[in-house]
Every structure is written in C-alpha cells, then in structure tokens.
XYZ file of C-alpha atoms in Angstrom:
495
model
C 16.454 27.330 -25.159
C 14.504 25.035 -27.715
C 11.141 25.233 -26.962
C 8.782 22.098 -26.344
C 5.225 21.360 -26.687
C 2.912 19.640 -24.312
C 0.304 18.364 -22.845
C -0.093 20.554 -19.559
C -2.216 19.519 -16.802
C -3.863 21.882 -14.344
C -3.083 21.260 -11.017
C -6.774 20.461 -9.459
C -7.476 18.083 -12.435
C -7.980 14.021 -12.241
C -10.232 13.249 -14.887
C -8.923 12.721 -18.531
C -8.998 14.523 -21.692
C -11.580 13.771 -24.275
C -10.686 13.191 -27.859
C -6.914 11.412 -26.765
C -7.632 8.911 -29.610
C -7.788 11.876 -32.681
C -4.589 13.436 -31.316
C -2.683 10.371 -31.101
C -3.226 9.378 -34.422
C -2.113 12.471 -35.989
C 1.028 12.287 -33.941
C 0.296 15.403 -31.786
C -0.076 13.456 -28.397
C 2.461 16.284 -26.627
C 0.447 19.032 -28.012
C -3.164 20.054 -26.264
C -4.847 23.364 -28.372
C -6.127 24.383 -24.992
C -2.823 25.337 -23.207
C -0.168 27.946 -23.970
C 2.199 25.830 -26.714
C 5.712 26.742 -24.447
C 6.460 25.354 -21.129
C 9.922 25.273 -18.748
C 10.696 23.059 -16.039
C 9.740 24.778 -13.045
C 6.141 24.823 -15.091
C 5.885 21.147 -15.720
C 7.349 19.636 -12.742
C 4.422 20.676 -10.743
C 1.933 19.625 -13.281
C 3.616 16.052 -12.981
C 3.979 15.679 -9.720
C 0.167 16.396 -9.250
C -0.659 14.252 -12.258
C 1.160 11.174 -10.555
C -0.842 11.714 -7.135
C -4.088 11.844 -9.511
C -2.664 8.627 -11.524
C -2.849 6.646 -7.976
C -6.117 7.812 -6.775
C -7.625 6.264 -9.817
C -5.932 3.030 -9.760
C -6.931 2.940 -6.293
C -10.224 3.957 -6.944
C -10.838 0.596 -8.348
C -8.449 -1.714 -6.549
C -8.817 -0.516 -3.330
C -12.451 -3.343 -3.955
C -10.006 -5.972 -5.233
C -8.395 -5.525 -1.769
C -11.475 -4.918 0.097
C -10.588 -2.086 1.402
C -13.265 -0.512 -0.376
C -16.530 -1.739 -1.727
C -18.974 0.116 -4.425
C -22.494 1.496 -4.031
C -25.078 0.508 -6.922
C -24.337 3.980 -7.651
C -21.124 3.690 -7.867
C -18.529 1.490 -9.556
C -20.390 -2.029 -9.053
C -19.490 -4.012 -11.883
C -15.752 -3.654 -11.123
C -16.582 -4.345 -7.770
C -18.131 -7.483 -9.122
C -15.205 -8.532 -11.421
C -16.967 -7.525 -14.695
C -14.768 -6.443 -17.726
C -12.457 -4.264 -15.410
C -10.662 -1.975 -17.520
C -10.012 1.395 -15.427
C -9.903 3.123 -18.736
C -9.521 6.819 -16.601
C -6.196 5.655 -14.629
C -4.704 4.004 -17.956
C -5.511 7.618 -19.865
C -4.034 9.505 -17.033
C -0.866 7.247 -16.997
C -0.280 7.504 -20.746
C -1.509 10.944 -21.250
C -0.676 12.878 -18.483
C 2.091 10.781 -16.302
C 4.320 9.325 -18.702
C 4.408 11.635 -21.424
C 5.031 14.860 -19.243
C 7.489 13.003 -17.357
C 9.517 12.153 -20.530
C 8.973 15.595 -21.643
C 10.464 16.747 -18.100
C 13.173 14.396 -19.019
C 14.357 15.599 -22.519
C 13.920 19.354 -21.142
C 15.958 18.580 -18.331
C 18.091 17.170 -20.255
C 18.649 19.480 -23.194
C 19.091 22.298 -20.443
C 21.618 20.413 -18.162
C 19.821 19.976 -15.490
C 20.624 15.993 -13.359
C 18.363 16.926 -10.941
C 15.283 17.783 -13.172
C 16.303 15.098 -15.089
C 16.412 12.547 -11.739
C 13.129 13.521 -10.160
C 11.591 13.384 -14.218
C 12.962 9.053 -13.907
C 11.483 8.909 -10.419
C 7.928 10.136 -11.539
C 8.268 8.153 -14.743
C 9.081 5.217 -12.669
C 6.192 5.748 -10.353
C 3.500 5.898 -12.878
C 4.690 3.094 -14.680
C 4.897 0.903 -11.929
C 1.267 1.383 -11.679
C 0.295 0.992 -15.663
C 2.319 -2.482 -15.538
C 1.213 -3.373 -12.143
C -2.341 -3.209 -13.148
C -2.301 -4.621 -16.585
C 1.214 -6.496 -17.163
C 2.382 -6.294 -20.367
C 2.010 -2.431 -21.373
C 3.644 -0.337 -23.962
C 7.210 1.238 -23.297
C 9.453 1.859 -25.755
C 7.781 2.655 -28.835
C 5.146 4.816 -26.896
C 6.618 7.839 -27.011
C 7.448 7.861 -30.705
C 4.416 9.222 -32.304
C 3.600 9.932 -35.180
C 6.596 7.511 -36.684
C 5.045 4.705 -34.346
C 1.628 4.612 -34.172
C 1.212 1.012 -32.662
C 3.387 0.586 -30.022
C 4.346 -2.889 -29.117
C 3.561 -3.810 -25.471
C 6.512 -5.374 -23.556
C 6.711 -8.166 -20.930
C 6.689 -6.825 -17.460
C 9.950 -8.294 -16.223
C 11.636 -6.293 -19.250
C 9.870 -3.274 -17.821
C 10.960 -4.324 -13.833
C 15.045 -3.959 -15.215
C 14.012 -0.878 -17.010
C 12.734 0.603 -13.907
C 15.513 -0.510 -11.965
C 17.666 0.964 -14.242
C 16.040 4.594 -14.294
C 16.018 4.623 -10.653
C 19.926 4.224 -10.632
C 20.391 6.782 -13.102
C 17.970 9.150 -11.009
C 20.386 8.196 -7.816
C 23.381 8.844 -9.903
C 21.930 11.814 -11.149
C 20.692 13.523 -8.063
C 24.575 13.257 -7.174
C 26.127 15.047 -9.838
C 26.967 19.003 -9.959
C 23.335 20.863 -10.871
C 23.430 24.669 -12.428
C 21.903 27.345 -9.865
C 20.016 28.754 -12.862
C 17.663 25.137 -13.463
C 17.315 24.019 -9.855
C 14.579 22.956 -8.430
C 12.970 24.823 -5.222
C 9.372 25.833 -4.514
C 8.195 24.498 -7.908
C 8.715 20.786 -7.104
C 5.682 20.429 -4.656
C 7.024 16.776 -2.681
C 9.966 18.313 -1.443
C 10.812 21.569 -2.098
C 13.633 20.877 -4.286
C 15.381 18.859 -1.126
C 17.415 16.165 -3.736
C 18.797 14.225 -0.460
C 14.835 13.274 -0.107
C 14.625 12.246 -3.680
C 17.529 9.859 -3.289
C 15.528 8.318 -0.733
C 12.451 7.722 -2.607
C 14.521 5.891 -5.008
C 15.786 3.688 -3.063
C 12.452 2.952 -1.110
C 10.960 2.373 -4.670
C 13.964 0.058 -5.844
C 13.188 -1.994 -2.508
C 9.070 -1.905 -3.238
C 10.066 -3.152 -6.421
C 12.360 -6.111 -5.321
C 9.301 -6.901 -2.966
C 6.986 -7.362 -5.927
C 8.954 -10.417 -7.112
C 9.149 -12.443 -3.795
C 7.372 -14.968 -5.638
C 10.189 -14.906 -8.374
C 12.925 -15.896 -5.928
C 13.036 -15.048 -2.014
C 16.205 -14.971 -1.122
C 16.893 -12.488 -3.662
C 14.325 -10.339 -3.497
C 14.660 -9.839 0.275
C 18.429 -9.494 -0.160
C 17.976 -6.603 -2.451
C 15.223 -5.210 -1.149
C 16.683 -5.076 2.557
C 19.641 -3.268 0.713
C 17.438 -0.892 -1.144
C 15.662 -0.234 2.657
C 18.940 0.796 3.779
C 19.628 4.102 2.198
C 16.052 4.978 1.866
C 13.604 7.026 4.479
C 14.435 7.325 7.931
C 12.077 8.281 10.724
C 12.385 12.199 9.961
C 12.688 11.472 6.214
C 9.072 13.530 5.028
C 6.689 11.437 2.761
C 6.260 10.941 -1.009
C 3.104 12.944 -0.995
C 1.540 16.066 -2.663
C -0.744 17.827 0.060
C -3.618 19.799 -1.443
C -4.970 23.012 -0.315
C -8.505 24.610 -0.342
C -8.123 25.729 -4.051
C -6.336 22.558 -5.306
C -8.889 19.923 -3.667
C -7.608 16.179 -2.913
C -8.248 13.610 -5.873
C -10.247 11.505 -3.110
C -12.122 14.834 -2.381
C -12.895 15.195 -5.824
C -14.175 11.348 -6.430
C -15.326 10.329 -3.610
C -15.891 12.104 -0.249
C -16.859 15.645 -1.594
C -19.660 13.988 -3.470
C -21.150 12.433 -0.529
C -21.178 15.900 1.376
C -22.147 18.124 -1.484
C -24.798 16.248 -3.433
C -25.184 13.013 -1.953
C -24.109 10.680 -4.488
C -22.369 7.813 -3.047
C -19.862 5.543 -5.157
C -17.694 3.744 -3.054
C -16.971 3.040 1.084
C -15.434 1.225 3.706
C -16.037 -2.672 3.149
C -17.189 -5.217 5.271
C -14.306 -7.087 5.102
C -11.819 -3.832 6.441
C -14.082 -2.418 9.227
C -14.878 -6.317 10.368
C -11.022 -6.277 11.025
C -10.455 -2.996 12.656
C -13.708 -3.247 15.092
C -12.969 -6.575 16.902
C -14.693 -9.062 14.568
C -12.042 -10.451 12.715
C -9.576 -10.241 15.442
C -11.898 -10.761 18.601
C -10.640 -7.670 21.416
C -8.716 -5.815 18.803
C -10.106 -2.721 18.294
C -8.216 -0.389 16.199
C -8.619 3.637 16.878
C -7.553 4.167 13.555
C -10.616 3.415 12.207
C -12.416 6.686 13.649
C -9.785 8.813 11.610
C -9.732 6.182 8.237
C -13.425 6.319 8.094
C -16.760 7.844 9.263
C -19.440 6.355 11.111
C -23.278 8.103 11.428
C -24.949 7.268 14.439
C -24.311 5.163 17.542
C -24.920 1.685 15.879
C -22.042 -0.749 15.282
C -19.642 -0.461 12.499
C -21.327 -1.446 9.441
C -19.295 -1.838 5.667
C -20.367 -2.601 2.653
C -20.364 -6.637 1.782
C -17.907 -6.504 -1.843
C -20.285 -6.835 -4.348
C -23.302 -6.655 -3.053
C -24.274 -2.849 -3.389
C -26.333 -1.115 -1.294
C -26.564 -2.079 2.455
C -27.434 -0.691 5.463
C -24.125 0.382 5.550
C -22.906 3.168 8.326
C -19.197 4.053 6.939
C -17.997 6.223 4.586
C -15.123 7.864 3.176
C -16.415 11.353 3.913
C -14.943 15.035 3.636
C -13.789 15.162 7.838
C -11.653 11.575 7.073
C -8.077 11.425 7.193
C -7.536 10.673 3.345
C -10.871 12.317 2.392
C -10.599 16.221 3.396
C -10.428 18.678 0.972
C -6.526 19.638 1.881
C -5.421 15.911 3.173
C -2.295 14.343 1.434
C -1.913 11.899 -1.643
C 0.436 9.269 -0.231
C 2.542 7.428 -2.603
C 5.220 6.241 -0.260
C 6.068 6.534 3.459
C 8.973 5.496 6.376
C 5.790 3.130 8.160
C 5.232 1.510 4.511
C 8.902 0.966 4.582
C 9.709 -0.155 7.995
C 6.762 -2.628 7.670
C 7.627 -3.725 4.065
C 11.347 -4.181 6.111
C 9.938 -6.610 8.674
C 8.201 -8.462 5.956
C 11.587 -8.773 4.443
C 13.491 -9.471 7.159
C 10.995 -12.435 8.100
C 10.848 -13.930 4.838
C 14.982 -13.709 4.925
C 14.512 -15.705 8.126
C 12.510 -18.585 6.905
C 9.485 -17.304 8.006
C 6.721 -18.792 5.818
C 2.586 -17.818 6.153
C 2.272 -20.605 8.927
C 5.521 -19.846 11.224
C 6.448 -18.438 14.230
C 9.133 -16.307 15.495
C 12.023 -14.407 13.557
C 14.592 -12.190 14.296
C 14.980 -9.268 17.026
C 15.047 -6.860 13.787
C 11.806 -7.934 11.932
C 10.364 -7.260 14.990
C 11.728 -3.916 16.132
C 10.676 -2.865 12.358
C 7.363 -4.013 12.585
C 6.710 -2.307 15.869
C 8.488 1.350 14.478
C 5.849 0.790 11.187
C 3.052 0.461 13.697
C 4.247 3.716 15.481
C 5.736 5.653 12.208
C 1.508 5.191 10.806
C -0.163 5.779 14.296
C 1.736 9.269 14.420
C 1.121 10.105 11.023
C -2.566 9.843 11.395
C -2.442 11.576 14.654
C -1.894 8.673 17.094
C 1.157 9.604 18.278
C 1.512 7.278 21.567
C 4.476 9.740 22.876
C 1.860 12.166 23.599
C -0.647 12.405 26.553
C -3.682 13.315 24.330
C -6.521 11.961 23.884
C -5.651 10.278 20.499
C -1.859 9.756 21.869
C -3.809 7.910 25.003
C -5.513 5.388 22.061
C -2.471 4.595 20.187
C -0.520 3.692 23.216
C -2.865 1.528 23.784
C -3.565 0.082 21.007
C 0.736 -0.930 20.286
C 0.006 -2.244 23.957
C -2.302 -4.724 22.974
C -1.407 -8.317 23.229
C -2.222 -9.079 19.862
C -0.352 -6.061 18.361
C 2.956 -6.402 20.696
C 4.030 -9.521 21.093
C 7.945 -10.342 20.864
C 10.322 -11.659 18.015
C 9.344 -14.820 19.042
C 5.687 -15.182 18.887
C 5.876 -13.049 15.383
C 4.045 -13.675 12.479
C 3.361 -12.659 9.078
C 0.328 -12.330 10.033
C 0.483 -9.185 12.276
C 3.062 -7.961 9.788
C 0.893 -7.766 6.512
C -2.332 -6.566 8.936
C -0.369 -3.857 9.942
C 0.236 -3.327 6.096
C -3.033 -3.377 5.073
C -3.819 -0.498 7.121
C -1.087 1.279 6.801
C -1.705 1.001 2.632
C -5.386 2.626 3.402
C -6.167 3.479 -0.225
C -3.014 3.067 -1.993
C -2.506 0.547 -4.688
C -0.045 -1.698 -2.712
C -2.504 -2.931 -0.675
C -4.003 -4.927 -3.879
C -0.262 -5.976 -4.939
C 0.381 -7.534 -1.723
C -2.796 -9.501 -1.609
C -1.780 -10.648 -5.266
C 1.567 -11.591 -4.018
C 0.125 -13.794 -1.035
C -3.029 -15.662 -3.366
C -5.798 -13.695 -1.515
C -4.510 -15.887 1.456
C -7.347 -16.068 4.369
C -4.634 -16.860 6.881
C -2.656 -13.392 6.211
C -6.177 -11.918 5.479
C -8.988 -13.636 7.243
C -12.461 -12.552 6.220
C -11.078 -12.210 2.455
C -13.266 -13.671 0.087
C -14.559 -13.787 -3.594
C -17.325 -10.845 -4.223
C -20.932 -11.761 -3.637
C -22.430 -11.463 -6.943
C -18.978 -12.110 -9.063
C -19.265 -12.170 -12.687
C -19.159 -16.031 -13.716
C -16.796 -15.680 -16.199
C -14.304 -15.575 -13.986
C -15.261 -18.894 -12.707
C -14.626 -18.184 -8.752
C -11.327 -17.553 -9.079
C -10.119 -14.316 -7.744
C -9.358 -11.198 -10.003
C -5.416 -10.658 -10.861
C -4.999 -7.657 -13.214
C -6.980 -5.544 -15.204
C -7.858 -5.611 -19.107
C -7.311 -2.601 -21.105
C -9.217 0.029 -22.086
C -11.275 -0.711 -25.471
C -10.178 2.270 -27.166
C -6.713 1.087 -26.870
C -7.829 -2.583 -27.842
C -10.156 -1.338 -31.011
C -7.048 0.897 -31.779
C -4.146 -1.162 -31.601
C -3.579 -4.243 -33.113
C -0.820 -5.282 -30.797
C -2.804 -4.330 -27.497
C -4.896 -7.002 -29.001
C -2.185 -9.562 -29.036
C -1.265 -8.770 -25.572
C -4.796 -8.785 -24.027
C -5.044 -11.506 -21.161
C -7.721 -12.729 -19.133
C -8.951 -10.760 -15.507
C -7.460 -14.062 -14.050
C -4.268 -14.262 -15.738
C -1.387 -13.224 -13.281
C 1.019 -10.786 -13.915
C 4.586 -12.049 -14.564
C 5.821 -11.162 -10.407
C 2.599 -12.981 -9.570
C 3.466 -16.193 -11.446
C-alpha cells in the first residue's frame, strides 16, 4: 500500500487552519505537522464527509442574509449583511483546504487501492464542495489546484467549464458505484451519510446532476428542465434517507458551534431569523397563512408577536433566534445537504417551467402539482409535522397542507407557492440564495424581499450576486487577481 500524506480534519472541527498560506507555498498543502503523516480510506472518508457538512454551514452562514433568511446582529457578521467587501474567507479555506483536497486525496487512494466505490463517493463529495466554491465566487481554480508545489498559481476557470466537469464526475461516480468493489476496501460504518449503502449514493448523484441542470434555467429552459426532470428520475424516493451527517453530543452541529450554542452558553449573538422570513411564515406576508414550522425553525421568548431582524439594520428588538432547542440548531441535529422534499419541490418547479409556466401564470400540469404537494409533506414530516399522525404537531401540519393558500389544484398553481415552499424547505442551506439569484430577487416569487437597510453604496442599490475572494488569495495570486469581479457581477448560470 503506498502511503499518502494529508491534511486530516477532526471530526467536531469548522473553523480553518492558520498559517494555509506558508504551507502552500512550499508545496506541502496535503501535509499538516499536527496529524499522524499516514491515513487509509476508512480514516479519511469520515473526515470528508464531516468537512463537506462544515463547508455548507459556512457558506450559509453568510448567504443565508443574502436570502434573508437570516439577518446579523452588530455583533455579529454586519458588514456582509450590509453588502460590504463580502469575501467568506472561512468557507473558501475550508473548501480548498479541507473539502477539495481530502476529497482528491480520497480519490487517488481509492484509486491506487481499487476501490470504485471509494473512488465514487470521493467525486460526489468533490462535486459537492465545489459546487459551492463556484457557486459563491464563479470563476475559481480547478485544474491546476491540486498541483503544488510545480503550480503555485493556479489559473481560475470559467464556471460553465467547471458545470461539464461536474457533470462529468458525477457520471463517473454513477458508473463507478456500479462496478464490482473488493470486500477488503468497502465502505460500511466509516462512511457516516449512509453507512456504506452505494444504491443511496447513486441517488445523490443523480439529485445533484438535476440541482445542477436547475442552476442554468436561465441558460436555456427547455433544456435544463428536460435534463433535470431526467436526473429527478433515478434520484431519491420517499424512503430514500437524506444527504446529511447527524452529529452527536461529542461531535456538536456546525450551527451549534457558530451560532445557537453561543447564544445559550455566553450570550453572544451573531446572526437570527430576519424580518423578511418570519414576516412570511406568521401571516404578514401572506395574510391567514400561518406556518407551524416556524415554532420548530426558530425560537421565540415571550408572548409578543414574531419579531426578526430588519437585513442590515443590526440590533432590534428582535424576539427570534436560532437557538440550541431549534430544529437545525441542537447540539445533535443534522447538516442537510440534500433531501427527497428539496427534490420533489425542485421537480414541480421543473415540471412548471416545462409547461410554460412563467413568474406571472397560472395553472400547469396534474404532476407539478402532485410534486409540489409530496415536497410540502416530505419537509413537514421531516421536521416533525407529519400530517398522517394524530399528534399534536401531526394535527398542525394537516392543517396547514389544508390551507387554501397552500392546497389549491393544478390549475390555480403558481410559481409562487412552489418557490415559497422552497424557501422553507432550504432553511439554512445555500440553495435558498441560488434560487433567489436565479429569479432577480423577484418580489412577486418573494414578496417582502428587498435591498438591506444600510447597504454599502458601492454597490449602487443593486442587489448582491456572488462573493469576492479572500485577500490572501488575491495578495497571493496573480491570476485570482485577473479573475476578481465585482459583488454585482453575476455568475455565468445567472447571466
């Protein structure tokens, strides 16, 4: 067995590694002094798989403001939350450092020991983190950043060269995850999403090939409906189990770690609920539509009225917060990353568009709305809503589907409904800020949306559509320089 060096992660962690810079530019960026030098697969998978749940929960971190789903504290994050120089340096390390390069490492191990299915779930986690570097800041290095210390400057590449390169991993993970795998390098109770189950792996593939084809609506709609409904079709089903790492009382939830476990163990508040997401679960936005889901998404003190935080203005007499008895927020709660509601809802939104259906219609087809109804149900039951059951919390989410402004019929649907469903079913995941992106911060699929109070004036009211990168990466390497764009450039799906 050759033996390979690398950067190992422990499982709890989600911050990043000081010193990256030093080590990168003596070519050691697999090797961390700190660790035992000699890993194996059933070592590293774990540390990757945890890695990639950390990667999202600092993307989201940020962009869960840029979708108001969140908004910062003066404490807290405020000048992202007010569209100045947004860089989410942490996520980008993590990605790079932690993601990408222990996936590949995964990869080559897998590979040099003959293992497909190592080597299939290594593409999918590779795939997953860098649809999150490019994403977030577009053009991002690929190719030459792996090659260290021969390349020391890696170019950054445009992102639809990175969508086919995706696409392609993904199909040599499915074709991978269907080829003959030795008994002696299988996974089992090492890979911590499913337990080593491949037929669930081949799932997520597909459900991430069809996310993918969704990004690019804008890009051609026919096509990327087409592909994405095919994608849909040999992804999760309704028993299918989540793409999610669950924590445990040792190994604490990355949300647990940033957000909610600071509020309950020394105060210190960074970001909560906004205005603009509690105004549309409480019956403001949508007058008589009160969604339960809101008691189990977020925490309320006292017996006032719901109360978020305005995006961008900072401390308010706010009553919500993302606290440690939350769904998302306990110490043991999962890190989604993909689910069969997200699916079935990103299905109707697909099968809609495939219909005609524009942001102003009405009515599609039986299907899109038997799919948006099962992603409704499919995220009520994961949270605990499950409207087949005669409890209490079964009780609300019957009656909530029953609503008339939830179930209506194939004829009276709308985008709309569709993409609110979305947005709460994408509670603090990074698609939530893609869609938006996708749609132009529309106020007709997302009424109450609006530009942050206080916004940085550089960015001359317009609304914020990727990141810039960190400036250790920009004082470092001449070509990041090149690449750099403007907070209010689109990405290349967003064009």
């Amino acid at each position: 067995m050759k033996k390979n060096t690398i950067l190992l992660l422990a499982v709890a962690m989600t911050g990043i590694l000081p010193g990256c810079k030093k080590f990168v530019e003596k070519g050691d960026v697999n090797t961390n002094p700190n660790r035992p030098p000699f890993v194996t697969l059933n070592t590293l998978l774990p540390a990757v798989e945890t890695a990639t749940a950390a990667n999202h929960t600092n993307v989201a971190y940020i962009t869960s403001m840029f979708s108001q789903q969140m908004a910062a504290y003066t404490s807290g994050p405020i000048n992202d939350d007010q569209h100045r120089d947004v860089r989410i340096s942490a996520a980008y390390a993590g990605i790079y450092q932690n993601g990408l390069t222990n996936a590949k490492i995964l990869l080559d191990l897998a590979r040099e020991q003959g293992s497909p299915h190592y080597r299939a779930i290594a593409r999918i986690l590779f795939v997953t983190n860098l649809a999150l570097a490019t994403d977030t800041w577009g053009e991002i290095p690929l190719t030459e950043a792996f090659n260290a210390p021969a390349q020391l400057y890696p170019a950054y590449e445009n992102q639809q060269s990175i969508y086919d390169f995706m696409h392609k991993y993904l199909d040599s993970a499915i074709t991978e995850i269907g080829q003959t795998n030795p008994a002696t390098v299988r996974p089992g109770v090492d890979d911590l999403i499913y337990g080593g189950t491949m037929a669930s792996w081949t799932q997520t593939a597909w459900f991430l090939k069809a996310r993918l084809y969704m990004h690019t609506t804008k890009k051609g709609v026919a096509a990327a409906t087409s592909n994405a409904l095919t994608a849909l079709g040999n992804a999760f089903t309704s028993s299918s189990k989540p793409y999610q790492v669950v924590y445990s009382d040792r190994n604490n939830n990355p949300w647990f770690i940033q957000v909610s476990g600071r509020i309950s163990g020394s105060q210190v508040f960074t970001i909560g609920p906004s205005k603009r997401f509690v105004d549309a679960l409480t019956g403001i936005t949508y007058p008589g539509l009160f969604d339960p889901r809101i008691d189990t998404l977020i925490f309320k003190s006292g017996t006032g009225v719901y109360t978020g935080i305005p995006n961008g203005a900072g401390n308010v007499s706010n009553n919500v917060n993302l606290t440690d008895v939350t769904f998302y927020g306990r110490r043991i709660a999962p890190l989604l990353m993909g689910s069969y509601f997200e699916q079935k809802l990103m299905e109707a939104e697909a099968l809609f568009l495939a219909n005609g259906g524009t942001q102003t219609s009405t009515g599609s087809t039986p299907a899109a709305y038997a799919a948006y109804m099962e992603g409704i149900v499919a995220n009520l039951r994961y949270l605990g809503y499950d409207t087949l059951l005669t409890t209490p919390n079964g009780i609300k989410g019957k009656t909530y589907v029953n609503l008339p402004q939830v179930r209506s019929s194939a004829a009276a649907l709308r985008l709309e409904l569709i993409m609110r469903e979305k947005h709460v079913a994408l509670f603090l995941n990074p698609e939530a800020w893609t869609d938006m992106r996708r749609y132009d911060y529309s106020t007709t699929l997302y009424p109450g949306v609006a530009l942050p109070l206080n916004q940085d004036a550089a960015m001359g009211g317009q609304f914020i559509r990727r990141a810039l990168y960190p400036l250790d990466e920009v004082n470092r390497n001449p070509n990041a320089q090149a690449a750099l764009k403007t907070l209010t450039t689109k990405v290349w799906w967003d064009e």
